[in-house]
Coordinates of N, CA and C and ligand atoms in Angstrom, one line a residue:
M1 N 132.3 113.2 139.4 CA 132.9 111.9 139.9 C 132.1 112.1 141.4
D2 N 131.4 111.1 142.1 CA 130.9 111.2 143.2 C 132.1 111.1 144.6
S3 N 131.7 112.3 145.4 CA 132.7 112.4 146.2 C 132.7 111.9 147.8
A4 N 131.5 111.2 147.8 CA 131.3 110.5 148.9 C 132.2 109.4 149.3
P5 N 132.9 109.0 150.6 CA 133.8 107.7 150.5 C 133.4 106.4 149.9
L6 N 133.6 105.9 149.7 CA 133.6 104.5 149.2 C 134.4 103.6 150.0
L7 N 135.3 103.7 150.5 CA 135.7 102.7 151.8 C 136.2 104.0 152.7
E8 N 135.8 103.5 154.2 CA 136.4 104.3 155.3 C 137.0 103.5 156.1
A9 N 137.9 103.9 156.9 CA 138.5 103.2 158.0 C 138.2 104.2 159.2
R10 N 137.6 104.0 160.5 CA 137.5 104.8 161.3 C 137.8 104.2 162.8
N11 N 139.2 105.1 163.3 CA 139.8 104.8 164.4 C 140.2 103.4 164.6
V12 N 140.8 102.5 163.1 CA 141.0 101.0 163.5 C 142.3 100.9 164.1
T13 N 142.0 100.0 164.8 CA 143.4 99.7 165.8 C 143.2 97.9 165.4
R14 N 144.9 97.4 165.7 CA 145.0 95.8 165.6 C 145.8 95.8 166.6
R15 N 145.8 95.0 167.6 CA 147.0 94.6 168.5 C 147.2 93.3 168.6
F16 N 148.5 93.0 168.8 CA 149.0 91.7 169.0 C 149.7 91.5 170.2
G17 N 149.0 91.3 171.2 CA 149.2 91.1 172.5 C 149.9 92.6 173.0
A18 N 150.7 93.1 173.2 CA 151.4 94.4 173.5 C 151.8 95.1 172.3
L19 N 151.7 94.5 171.2 CA 152.2 95.2 169.8 C 150.8 95.9 169.5
V20 N 151.1 97.2 169.2 CA 150.0 97.5 168.2 C 150.3 97.9 167.0
A21 N 149.8 97.0 165.9 CA 150.5 96.7 164.9 C 149.6 97.7 163.9
V22 N 148.5 98.1 164.1 CA 147.8 99.4 163.3 C 147.1 100.3 164.4
D23 N 147.4 101.6 164.6 CA 147.0 101.9 165.6 C 146.4 103.2 165.4
D24 N 145.0 103.4 165.7 CA 144.1 104.5 165.3 C 144.0 105.1 164.2
V25 N 144.1 104.2 163.1 CA 143.9 105.0 161.9 C 142.6 105.1 161.0
S26 N 142.4 106.1 160.5 CA 141.4 106.8 159.8 C 141.6 107.4 158.5
F27 N 141.2 107.1 157.6 CA 141.1 107.6 156.5 C 139.9 107.3 155.5
S28 N 139.8 108.0 154.7 CA 138.4 107.8 153.8 C 138.9 107.8 152.2
I29 N 138.5 106.8 151.3 CA 138.7 106.5 149.9 C 137.7 107.2 149.0
V30 N 137.8 108.1 148.2 CA 136.7 108.2 147.3 C 136.9 107.2 145.7
S31 N 135.8 106.8 145.4 CA 135.4 106.0 144.4 C 136.3 106.6 143.0
G32 N 137.0 105.5 142.3 CA 137.6 106.0 141.3 C 139.2 106.1 141.7
Q33 N 139.4 106.5 142.6 CA 141.0 107.0 143.3 C 141.9 105.9 143.4
V34 N 142.9 106.1 143.2 CA 144.1 105.3 143.3 C 144.9 105.7 144.6
F35 N 144.9 105.3 145.7 CA 145.0 105.3 147.3 C 146.1 104.8 147.5
G36 N 147.4 105.3 147.4 CA 148.6 104.5 147.8 C 148.9 104.5 149.3
I37 N 149.7 103.6 149.6 CA 150.0 103.4 151.0 C 151.7 103.1 150.7
A38 N 152.6 103.7 151.8 CA 154.0 103.3 151.7 C 154.0 103.3 153.4
G39 N 155.4 102.9 154.1 CA 155.7 103.0 154.9 C 156.9 101.8 154.9
P40 N 157.9 101.9 155.9 CA 158.7 101.1 156.2 C 158.3 99.8 156.8
N41 N 159.4 98.6 156.5 CA 158.8 97.4 156.8 C 158.5 97.3 158.3
G42 N 156.9 96.7 158.5 CA 156.6 96.2 160.0 C 155.8 97.5 160.4
S43 N 155.6 98.2 159.5 CA 154.8 99.3 159.8 C 153.1 99.7 159.8
G44 N 152.8 98.0 159.4 CA 151.7 97.9 159.8 C 150.7 97.7 158.4
K45 N 151.3 97.7 157.1 CA 150.7 97.9 155.8 C 149.5 96.5 155.7
S46 N 150.3 95.9 155.7 CA 149.7 94.5 155.5 C 148.6 94.3 156.4
T47 N 148.8 94.4 157.6 CA 147.7 94.3 158.9 C 146.5 95.1 158.6
L48 N 146.6 96.4 158.3 CA 145.8 97.2 157.6 C 144.8 96.3 156.3
F49 N 145.3 95.9 155.6 CA 144.6 95.3 154.8 C 144.0 93.7 155.3
N50 N 144.4 93.1 156.3 CA 143.9 92.4 156.9 C 142.8 92.7 157.5
V51 N 142.9 93.9 158.3 CA 141.5 94.0 158.9 C 140.8 94.6 158.0
M52 N 141.0 95.2 157.2 CA 139.7 95.6 156.4 C 139.2 94.5 155.3
T53 N 139.6 93.1 155.4 CA 138.9 92.5 154.4 C 138.8 91.2 155.3
G54 N 139.0 91.2 156.5 CA 138.9 90.3 157.4 C 139.6 89.0 157.2
I55 N 140.7 89.0 156.5 CA 141.6 87.7 156.0 C 142.6 88.0 156.8
P56 N 143.1 87.5 157.7 CA 142.7 86.4 158.4 C 141.9 86.9 159.7
F57 N 141.8 88.2 159.8 CA 141.2 88.8 161.1 C 140.6 90.2 161.1
G58 N 139.8 90.4 162.0 CA 139.5 92.0 161.6 C 140.0 93.0 162.8
P59 N 139.5 94.1 163.0 CA 140.1 95.3 163.7 C 140.1 94.7 165.1
S60 N 141.1 95.0 166.2 CA 140.8 95.1 167.6 C 139.5 95.7 167.9
S61 N 139.6 97.0 167.5 CA 138.6 98.3 167.4 C 138.8 99.2 166.4
G62 N 137.3 99.7 166.1 CA 137.4 100.7 165.4 C 136.3 100.0 164.1
E63 N 136.2 101.1 163.3 CA 135.4 100.5 162.0 C 135.9 100.8 160.7
V64 N 135.3 99.8 159.7 CA 135.7 100.0 158.5 C 134.5 99.8 157.7
L65 N 134.2 101.0 156.8 CA 132.5 101.0 156.0 C 132.8 101.0 154.6
L66 N 131.8 100.4 153.9 CA 131.7 100.7 152.4 C 130.6 101.0 152.2
S67 N 130.9 102.2 151.6 CA 129.4 103.2 150.9 C 128.9 103.6 152.1
G68 N 129.2 103.6 153.4 CA 128.6 104.3 154.6 C 128.4 103.0 155.3
R69 N 128.6 101.5 154.9 CA 127.8 100.7 155.8 C 129.0 100.0 156.3
P70 N 128.7 99.6 157.6 CA 130.0 99.1 158.6 C 130.0 97.5 157.7
I71 N 131.2 97.3 157.3 CA 131.6 95.9 157.3 C 132.6 95.0 158.0
H72 N 132.9 95.8 159.2 CA 134.2 95.0 159.6 C 133.8 94.0 160.6
H73 N 132.3 93.6 161.0 CA 132.0 92.7 161.6 C 131.4 91.3 160.5
L74 N 131.7 91.5 159.5 CA 131.2 90.5 158.4 C 132.0 89.5 158.2
R75 N 131.7 88.2 157.8 CA 132.7 87.3 157.8 C 133.9 87.6 156.2
P76 N 134.8 87.2 156.0 CA 135.7 87.3 154.9 C 134.7 87.3 153.6
H77 N 134.0 86.2 153.6 CA 133.6 86.0 152.1 C 132.3 86.8 152.0
Q78 N 131.5 87.4 152.9 CA 130.8 88.5 152.8 C 131.3 90.2 152.6
I79 N 132.5 90.0 153.4 CA 133.1 91.2 152.6 C 133.9 91.3 151.3
S80 N 134.0 90.2 150.9 CA 134.4 90.3 149.4 C 133.2 90.2 148.5
R81 N 132.1 89.6 148.5 CA 131.2 89.9 147.9 C 130.2 91.3 148.2
A82 N 130.6 91.7 149.0 CA 130.3 93.3 149.2 C 131.0 94.1 148.3
G83 N 132.5 93.7 147.7 CA 133.2 94.2 147.0 C 134.4 94.7 147.3
V84 N 134.6 94.2 148.1 CA 136.3 94.5 148.8 C 137.2 93.3 148.3
L85 N 138.0 93.2 147.6 CA 138.7 92.2 147.6 C 140.5 92.6 147.6
R86 N 141.2 91.8 147.8 CA 142.9 91.6 148.2 C 143.7 90.9 147.4
T87 N 144.3 91.4 147.1 CA 145.7 90.4 146.9 C 147.1 90.5 147.8
F88 N 147.6 89.3 147.9 CA 148.4 89.1 149.0 C 150.0 89.3 148.7
Q89 N 150.9 89.7 149.1 CA 152.5 89.6 149.1 C 153.0 88.6 148.7
K90 N 152.5 87.4 149.1 CA 153.2 86.0 148.4 C 152.1 85.8 147.6
D91 N 152.7 85.0 146.5 CA 152.0 84.2 145.5 C 150.8 83.5 146.4
A92 N 149.6 83.8 145.6 CA 148.3 83.3 146.6 C 147.7 82.1 145.4
E93 N 148.2 81.8 144.1 CA 147.4 81.3 143.3 C 147.6 79.6 143.3
F94 N 146.5 78.6 143.2 CA 146.4 77.6 143.0 C 147.2 77.3 142.1
T95 N 148.6 76.4 142.5 CA 149.6 76.3 141.5 C 149.2 75.1 140.6
T96 N 148.5 74.1 141.1 CA 148.3 73.2 139.8 C 147.0 73.1 139.0
L97 N 146.4 74.7 139.5 CA 144.9 74.5 138.7 C 145.6 75.4 137.5
S98 N 145.0 75.4 136.1 CA 145.5 76.1 135.1 C 145.3 77.8 135.6
A99 N 145.9 78.6 134.4 CA 145.4 80.4 134.4 C 143.6 80.3 134.8
F100 N 143.4 79.8 133.6 CA 141.9 79.7 133.3 C 141.3 79.4 134.9
E101 N 141.8 78.5 135.2 CA 140.8 77.6 136.1 C 141.0 78.7 137.6
N102 N 142.2 79.3 137.4 CA 142.1 80.1 138.8 C 141.2 81.4 138.9
V103 N 141.2 81.8 137.6 CA 140.3 83.2 137.8 C 138.7 83.1 137.8
Y104 N 138.5 81.6 137.0 CA 137.1 81.1 137.0 C 137.1 81.1 138.5
T105 N 137.8 80.2 139.3 CA 137.5 80.3 140.4 C 137.2 81.1 141.1
S106 N 137.8 82.6 141.2 CA 138.1 83.8 141.7 C 136.4 84.1 141.3
A107 N 136.1 84.3 140.0 CA 134.7 84.4 139.7 C 133.7 83.9 140.3
V108 N 133.5 82.5 140.4 CA 132.6 81.9 141.3 C 132.6 82.2 142.7
Y109 N 133.6 82.4 143.4 CA 133.4 82.3 144.8 C 133.6 83.8 145.4
C110 N 134.4 84.6 144.9 CA 134.5 86.2 145.1 C 133.3 86.9 144.3
A111 N 133.3 86.4 143.1 CA 131.8 87.4 143.0 C 130.4 86.6 143.0
G112 N 130.4 85.4 143.0 CA 129.1 84.7 143.9 C 128.2 84.4 142.6
I113 N 128.8 84.0 141.5 CA 127.9 83.8 140.4 C 128.2 82.5 139.5
G114 N 127.1 81.9 138.7 CA 127.1 80.5 138.4 C 128.0 80.4 137.1
S115 N 128.0 78.9 137.0 CA 129.4 78.5 136.2 C 129.7 79.2 134.8
G116 N 128.4 79.3 133.8 CA 128.5 79.8 132.8 C 128.7 81.4 132.5
E117 N 128.1 82.2 133.4 CA 128.8 83.4 133.7 C 129.9 83.8 134.1
A118 N 130.5 83.0 134.9 CA 131.9 82.7 135.4 C 132.6 82.6 134.3
R119 N 132.5 81.9 133.6 CA 133.4 81.5 132.3 C 133.7 82.7 131.4
S120 N 132.4 83.2 131.0 CA 132.9 84.3 130.3 C 133.3 85.7 131.2
L121 N 133.0 85.6 132.5 CA 133.8 86.9 132.9 C 135.0 86.5 133.1
A122 N 135.9 85.5 133.3 CA 137.0 84.7 133.3 C 137.8 85.0 132.2
A123 N 137.0 84.6 130.9 CA 137.5 85.2 129.7 C 138.1 86.4 129.7
Q124 N 137.1 87.3 130.1 CA 136.7 88.7 129.7 C 138.3 89.3 130.7
A125 N 138.3 89.0 131.6 CA 139.5 89.2 132.8 C 140.7 89.0 132.0
L126 N 140.7 87.8 131.7 CA 142.3 87.3 131.1 C 142.7 88.3 129.9
D127 N 141.4 88.6 129.1 CA 141.7 89.4 128.0 C 142.2 91.0 128.4
D128 N 141.5 91.4 129.5 CA 141.9 92.8 130.0 C 143.1 92.5 130.7
V129 N 143.8 91.7 130.8 CA 145.1 91.8 131.3 C 146.2 91.1 130.3
E130 N 145.7 91.1 129.2 CA 146.2 90.7 127.9 C 147.3 89.4 128.2
L131 N 147.0 88.4 128.9 CA 147.6 87.0 129.2 C 147.3 86.3 127.6
P132 N 148.2 85.9 126.7 CA 147.7 85.5 125.5 C 147.2 84.1 125.9
P133 N 146.4 83.9 124.8 CA 145.5 82.4 125.0 C 146.1 81.3 125.1
S134 N 147.4 81.3 124.3 CA 148.4 79.9 124.8 C 148.9 79.7 126.1
R135 N 148.5 80.8 126.9 CA 149.1 80.7 128.3 C 148.0 80.4 129.5
R136 N 146.8 80.3 128.8 CA 145.9 80.3 129.7 C 145.5 79.1 130.2
G137 N 145.8 78.0 129.5 CA 145.7 76.3 129.8 C 146.8 76.0 130.7
K138 N 147.6 76.7 130.7 CA 149.1 76.1 131.4 C 148.5 76.2 133.2
A139 N 149.4 75.5 133.7 CA 149.3 75.5 135.3 C 149.8 76.7 135.6
A140 N 149.5 77.2 136.6 CA 149.7 78.5 137.3 C 151.6 78.5 137.5
S141 N 151.9 77.1 138.2 CA 153.2 77.4 138.7 C 154.5 77.3 137.3
E142 N 153.6 77.0 136.2 CA 154.2 77.0 134.6 C 154.7 78.8 134.3
L143 N 154.0 79.4 134.8 CA 153.9 80.9 134.2 C 154.9 82.0 134.8
S144 N 155.4 82.6 134.1 CA 156.5 83.3 134.3 C 156.3 84.4 135.4
V145 N 156.9 84.9 136.1 CA 156.8 85.9 137.6 C 155.6 87.1 137.0
F146 N 156.0 87.6 135.4 CA 155.0 88.7 135.3 C 153.8 88.1 134.7
E147 N 153.6 86.7 134.0 CA 152.3 86.3 134.0 C 151.6 85.9 135.5
R148 N 152.1 85.5 136.4 CA 151.6 85.7 137.5 C 150.9 86.7 137.9
K149 N 151.5 87.7 138.0 CA 150.8 89.0 138.2 C 149.6 89.1 137.3
Q150 N 150.0 88.8 136.1 CA 148.8 88.8 134.9 C 147.5 88.1 135.9
L151 N 147.6 87.1 136.2 CA 146.9 86.1 136.7 C 146.2 86.7 137.9
M152 N 147.1 87.3 139.1 CA 146.6 87.6 140.0 C 145.6 88.9 139.8
I153 N 146.0 89.8 139.0 CA 145.0 90.8 138.4 C 143.9 90.3 137.7
A154 N 143.7 89.4 137.0 CA 142.8 88.8 136.2 C 141.7 88.1 137.1
S155 N 142.4 87.5 138.2 CA 141.4 86.8 139.4 C 140.9 88.1 140.3
A156 N 141.6 89.1 140.3 CA 141.1 90.0 141.0 C 139.7 90.6 140.5
I157 N 139.6 91.0 139.2 CA 138.9 91.8 138.5 C 137.5 90.6 138.3
A158 N 138.0 89.5 137.9 CA 136.7 88.4 137.7 C 136.2 88.3 139.1
G159 N 136.8 89.0 140.3 CA 135.9 88.6 141.6 C 134.8 90.0 141.8
R160 N 134.9 90.4 140.6 CA 134.4 91.6 140.5 C 133.9 92.8 141.7
P161 N 135.1 93.1 142.2 CA 135.3 94.0 143.1 C 135.2 95.6 143.3
K162 N 134.8 96.0 143.8 CA 134.2 97.8 143.8 C 135.7 98.2 144.2
V163 N 136.4 97.6 145.4 CA 137.9 98.3 145.9 C 138.6 97.0 145.9
L164 N 139.7 97.5 145.4 CA 140.8 96.2 145.2 C 141.7 96.5 145.7
L165 N 142.6 95.7 146.7 CA 143.8 96.1 147.7 C 144.8 95.3 147.0
L166 N 146.0 95.9 146.7 CA 147.0 95.1 146.4 C 148.5 95.4 147.3
D167 N 148.6 94.4 147.7 CA 149.6 94.2 148.5 C 151.4 94.3 148.1
E168 N 152.0 95.0 147.4 CA 153.1 95.0 147.2 C 153.0 94.0 145.8
P169 N 152.4 94.9 144.8 CA 152.6 93.8 144.0 C 153.7 93.8 142.6
A170 N 154.4 94.6 142.8 CA 155.7 94.9 142.0 C 156.6 94.0 142.4
A171 N 156.8 93.6 143.8 CA 157.3 92.5 144.3 C 158.2 91.4 143.2
G172 N 159.4 91.7 143.1 CA 160.1 90.6 142.0 C 160.0 90.8 140.5
L173 N 159.4 91.8 140.2 CA 159.6 92.5 138.8 C 160.7 92.9 138.4
T174 N 161.1 93.2 137.2 CA 162.0 93.9 136.6 C 161.8 95.0 136.6
K175 N 162.3 96.0 136.0 CA 161.9 97.6 135.6 C 161.0 97.6 134.8
P176 N 161.3 97.3 133.5 CA 160.4 97.1 132.3 C 158.9 96.2 132.9
E177 N 159.0 95.1 133.5 CA 157.6 94.7 134.3 C 157.0 95.4 135.0
V178 N 157.7 96.2 135.7 CA 156.9 97.4 136.8 C 156.4 98.4 135.7
A179 N 156.7 98.5 134.6 CA 156.3 99.6 133.7 C 154.7 99.0 133.1
G180 N 154.8 97.2 133.0 CA 153.6 96.9 132.7 C 152.8 96.8 133.6
L181 N 153.2 96.4 134.9 CA 152.2 96.1 136.0 C 151.6 97.7 136.2
S182 N 152.1 98.7 135.8 CA 151.3 100.0 135.9 C 150.3 100.2 135.3
A183 N 150.4 99.8 133.6 CA 149.7 99.5 132.7 C 148.5 98.8 133.2
L184 N 148.6 97.5 133.5 CA 147.3 96.6 134.4 C 146.8 97.4 135.1
I185 N 147.4 98.4 136.2 CA 146.7 98.8 137.2 C 145.8 99.8 136.4
R186 N 146.3 100.6 135.8 CA 145.5 101.6 135.3 C 144.5 100.9 134.3
T187 N 144.4 99.5 134.0 CA 143.5 98.9 133.2 C 142.5 98.6 134.3
V188 N 142.6 98.0 135.7 CA 141.9 98.0 136.3 C 141.4 99.1 136.8
R189 N 141.9 100.3 136.8 CA 141.3 101.5 137.3 C 139.8 102.0 136.3
G190 N 140.7 101.9 135.0 CA 139.8 102.0 133.7 C 138.4 100.9 133.8
R191 N 138.3 99.9 134.6 CA 137.4 99.1 134.6 C 136.0 99.7 135.9
G192 N 136.8 100.7 136.2 CA 135.9 101.6 137.2 C 135.9 101.0 138.4
I193 N 137.1 100.3 139.0 CA 137.8 99.3 140.1 C 138.2 100.8 141.2
T194 N 138.0 100.9 142.2 CA 139.2 101.7 143.0 C 140.2 101.1 143.8
I195 N 141.7 101.5 143.9 CA 142.3 100.9 144.0 C 143.3 101.6 145.1
V196 N 143.6 100.3 146.4 CA 144.3 100.6 147.2 C 145.7 100.0 147.1
L197 N 146.7 100.8 147.0 CA 148.0 100.2 146.7 C 149.3 100.1 147.6
I198 N 149.4 99.3 148.0 CA 150.6 99.4 149.0 C 151.9 98.6 148.0
E199 N 152.8 99.7 148.2 CA 153.9 99.4 147.2 C 155.6 100.2 148.0
H200 N 156.5 99.1 147.7 CA 157.7 99.8 148.1 C 158.5 100.4 146.7
V201 N 157.9 100.2 145.5 CA 158.1 100.4 144.4 C 158.1 102.0 144.1
L202 N 158.8 102.8 144.5 CA 158.1 104.4 144.5 C 157.7 104.8 143.1
P203 N 158.7 104.3 141.9 CA 157.9 105.1 140.9 C 156.6 104.4 140.5
L204 N 156.5 103.1 140.8 CA 155.0 102.7 140.3 C 154.3 103.5 141.2
L205 N 154.4 103.5 142.9 CA 153.2 104.0 143.6 C 153.2 105.6 143.2
L206 N 154.1 106.6 143.2 CA 154.0 107.9 142.9 C 153.5 107.9 141.4
G207 N 153.6 106.8 140.4 CA 153.1 107.3 139.2 C 151.7 107.2 139.4
V208 N 151.0 106.1 140.1 CA 149.5 105.9 139.7 C 148.9 106.3 140.6
S209 N 149.2 106.9 142.1 CA 148.5 107.1 143.3 C 148.1 108.9 143.2
E210 N 146.8 108.7 143.6 CA 146.1 110.5 143.2 C 146.5 110.7 145.0
H211 N 146.3 109.6 146.0 CA 146.7 110.3 147.4 C 147.6 109.1 147.6
L212 N 148.4 109.9 148.6 CA 149.3 109.0 149.6 C 149.2 109.0 150.6
M213 N 149.2 108.0 151.5 CA 149.3 107.7 153.0 C 150.5 106.9 153.4
V214 N 151.2 107.6 154.4 CA 152.4 106.9 155.1 C 152.1 106.4 156.4
L215 N 152.7 105.2 156.7 CA 152.2 104.2 158.1 C 153.8 104.3 158.6
N216 N 154.0 104.5 159.9 CA 155.4 104.4 160.6 C 155.1 103.6 162.3
Y217 N 155.2 102.7 162.5 CA 154.8 101.8 163.8 C 153.4 102.2 163.8
G218 N 152.7 101.7 162.8 CA 151.0 101.5 162.9 C 150.3 102.7 162.9
R219 N 151.1 103.7 162.8 CA 150.4 105.3 163.0 C 150.6 105.8 161.2
I220 N 149.5 107.0 161.2 CA 149.6 107.7 160.0 C 150.4 108.9 160.3
I221 N 151.8 108.8 159.6 CA 152.6 110.1 159.8 C 152.2 111.1 158.9
A222 N 151.6 110.8 157.6 CA 151.5 111.9 156.6 C 150.2 111.3 155.6
S223 N 149.5 112.2 155.2 CA 148.5 111.9 154.4 C 147.9 113.0 153.1
G224 N 148.3 112.8 152.3 CA 147.9 113.9 151.0 C 148.0 113.6 149.7
S225 N 148.6 114.7 149.2 CA 149.3 114.4 147.8 C 150.6 113.9 147.6
P226 N 150.6 113.0 146.9 CA 152.1 112.3 147.0 C 153.4 113.4 146.7
R227 N 153.2 114.5 145.9 CA 154.1 115.3 146.0 C 154.5 116.0 147.4
D228 N 153.8 116.4 148.0 CA 153.7 116.9 149.4 C 154.4 115.7 150.3
V229 N 153.8 114.7 150.1 CA 153.8 113.8 151.5 C 155.3 113.0 151.3
V230 N 155.9 112.9 150.2 CA 157.1 112.5 149.7 C 158.2 113.7 150.6
R231 N 157.8 114.9 150.5 CA 158.6 115.9 150.7 C 158.4 116.1 152.6
D232 N 157.6 115.7 153.2 CA 157.3 115.9 154.6 C 158.6 115.3 155.2
P233 N 159.0 116.1 156.3 CA 160.2 115.6 157.3 C 159.7 114.3 157.6
K234 N 158.8 114.5 158.2 CA 158.5 112.8 159.1 C 158.7 111.8 157.9
V235 N 158.3 111.7 156.9 CA 158.5 110.9 155.9 C 159.7 110.7 155.6
V236 N 160.5 111.5 155.5 CA 162.1 111.5 155.1 C 162.9 110.6 156.3
E237 N 162.2 111.2 157.2 CA 163.2 110.8 158.8 C 162.7 109.2 158.8
A238 N 161.4 108.6 158.6 CA 161.0 107.4 158.9 C 161.4 106.6 157.7
Y239 N 162.0 106.9 156.6 CA 162.9 106.1 155.7 C 164.3 106.2 155.7
L240 N 164.8 107.2 156.2 CA 166.4 107.2 156.9 C 166.5 105.8 157.1
G241 N 167.9 105.5 156.4 CA 168.3 103.7 157.0 C 167.5 103.1 156.6
S242 N 166.5 102.9 156.0 CA 166.0 101.8 155.0 C 166.6 101.7 153.4
R243 N 166.7 100.4 153.6 CA 167.5 100.2 152.4 C 166.4 99.9 150.9
E244 N 165.0 99.7 151.2 CA 164.2 99.4 150.3 C 163.4 100.6 149.7
V245 N 163.8 101.8 150.4 CA 163.0 102.8 149.7 C 163.9 104.2 149.9
V246 N 164.3 104.9 148.6 CA 165.1 106.2 148.6 C 164.2 107.0 148.1
L247 N 163.6 107.8 148.7 CA 162.9 109.5 148.4 C 163.9 110.1 147.7
Ligands
LIG306 N1 149.8 87.6 163.0 C1 150.6 88.3 163.8 N2 150.8 88.0 164.8 C2 151.8 89.2 165.7 N3 152.4 90.0 165.3 C3 151.8 90.1 163.5 C4 151.0 89.6 162.8 N4 150.8 90.2 161.9 C5 151.9 91.1 161.9 N5 152.5 91.3 163.2 C6 153.2 92.4 163.5 O1 152.6 93.6 163.1 C7 153.7 94.5 162.5 C8 153.0 95.1 161.2 O2 153.4 93.8 160.1 P1 152.9 94.2 159.0 O3 151.5 95.0 158.6 O4 153.1 92.8 158.1 O5 153.8 95.3 158.3 P2 154.2 95.8 156.8 O6 153.0 95.1 155.8 O7 154.0 97.3 156.8 O8 155.3 95.3 156.2 C9 154.9 94.0 162.9 O9 155.4 94.2 163.7 C10 154.4 92.5 162.7 O10 155.4 91.4 163.2
LIG307 MG1 153.6 93.9 154.1

């Protein structure tokens, strides 16, 4: 495996007035890795995804690099076409479009390809996530919670990312569904896509991540192998009193 970083953040900071939501964060992600990010609510995880994708804003200072090239000054669509795609914490599908049309739209706009190629890319992505053909013509709003996750992942794959940023994809899922999502994430990885995963559901996060970084108040408080990081006293302390995560 190529060990040069695929995606890198260098001293990335994002301010909102006096609040420093992301504070001097640096890390590098190797191609093919699943890179996990944890941290209490409000610790800056989603803001970090925002600044890495330019959606809706870039960093206040610092650099983001893809394969060694700066991308933080690019427009959001240029960043996605360069190969960095994200999903959102809230459902972001077009509810009145069918599942197929959603994935097709992603192929056209994110991968930037013509309609014929986009159709086959969309069909392949829906096969990859195993959304049954009988469900692909349904409006996205008619899909179950898990089917919408399949749709989210298929739309992401169809955008042909090099790196996919997933923001709490397990939200709203039952335990068996979380296992299904874990299999989906492995499928994405099997397509050669590097994954950055923000997740509160620790069995999922620890089950798929090769590297774990923990944020608190916008700063990195631990980063390394998941086994070591969850035992780090700073991490345990950051989570004390937190309802949603038990380490
Ligand atoms: N657009 C914004 N304007 C002002 N403050 C923001 C904005 N986005 C996030 N914040 C603040 O930045 C901090 C980090 O938020 P966020 O990145 O959403 O945390 P997390 O995803 O870890 O829960 C929070 O204090 C939040 O209120
Ligand atoms: Mg968040």
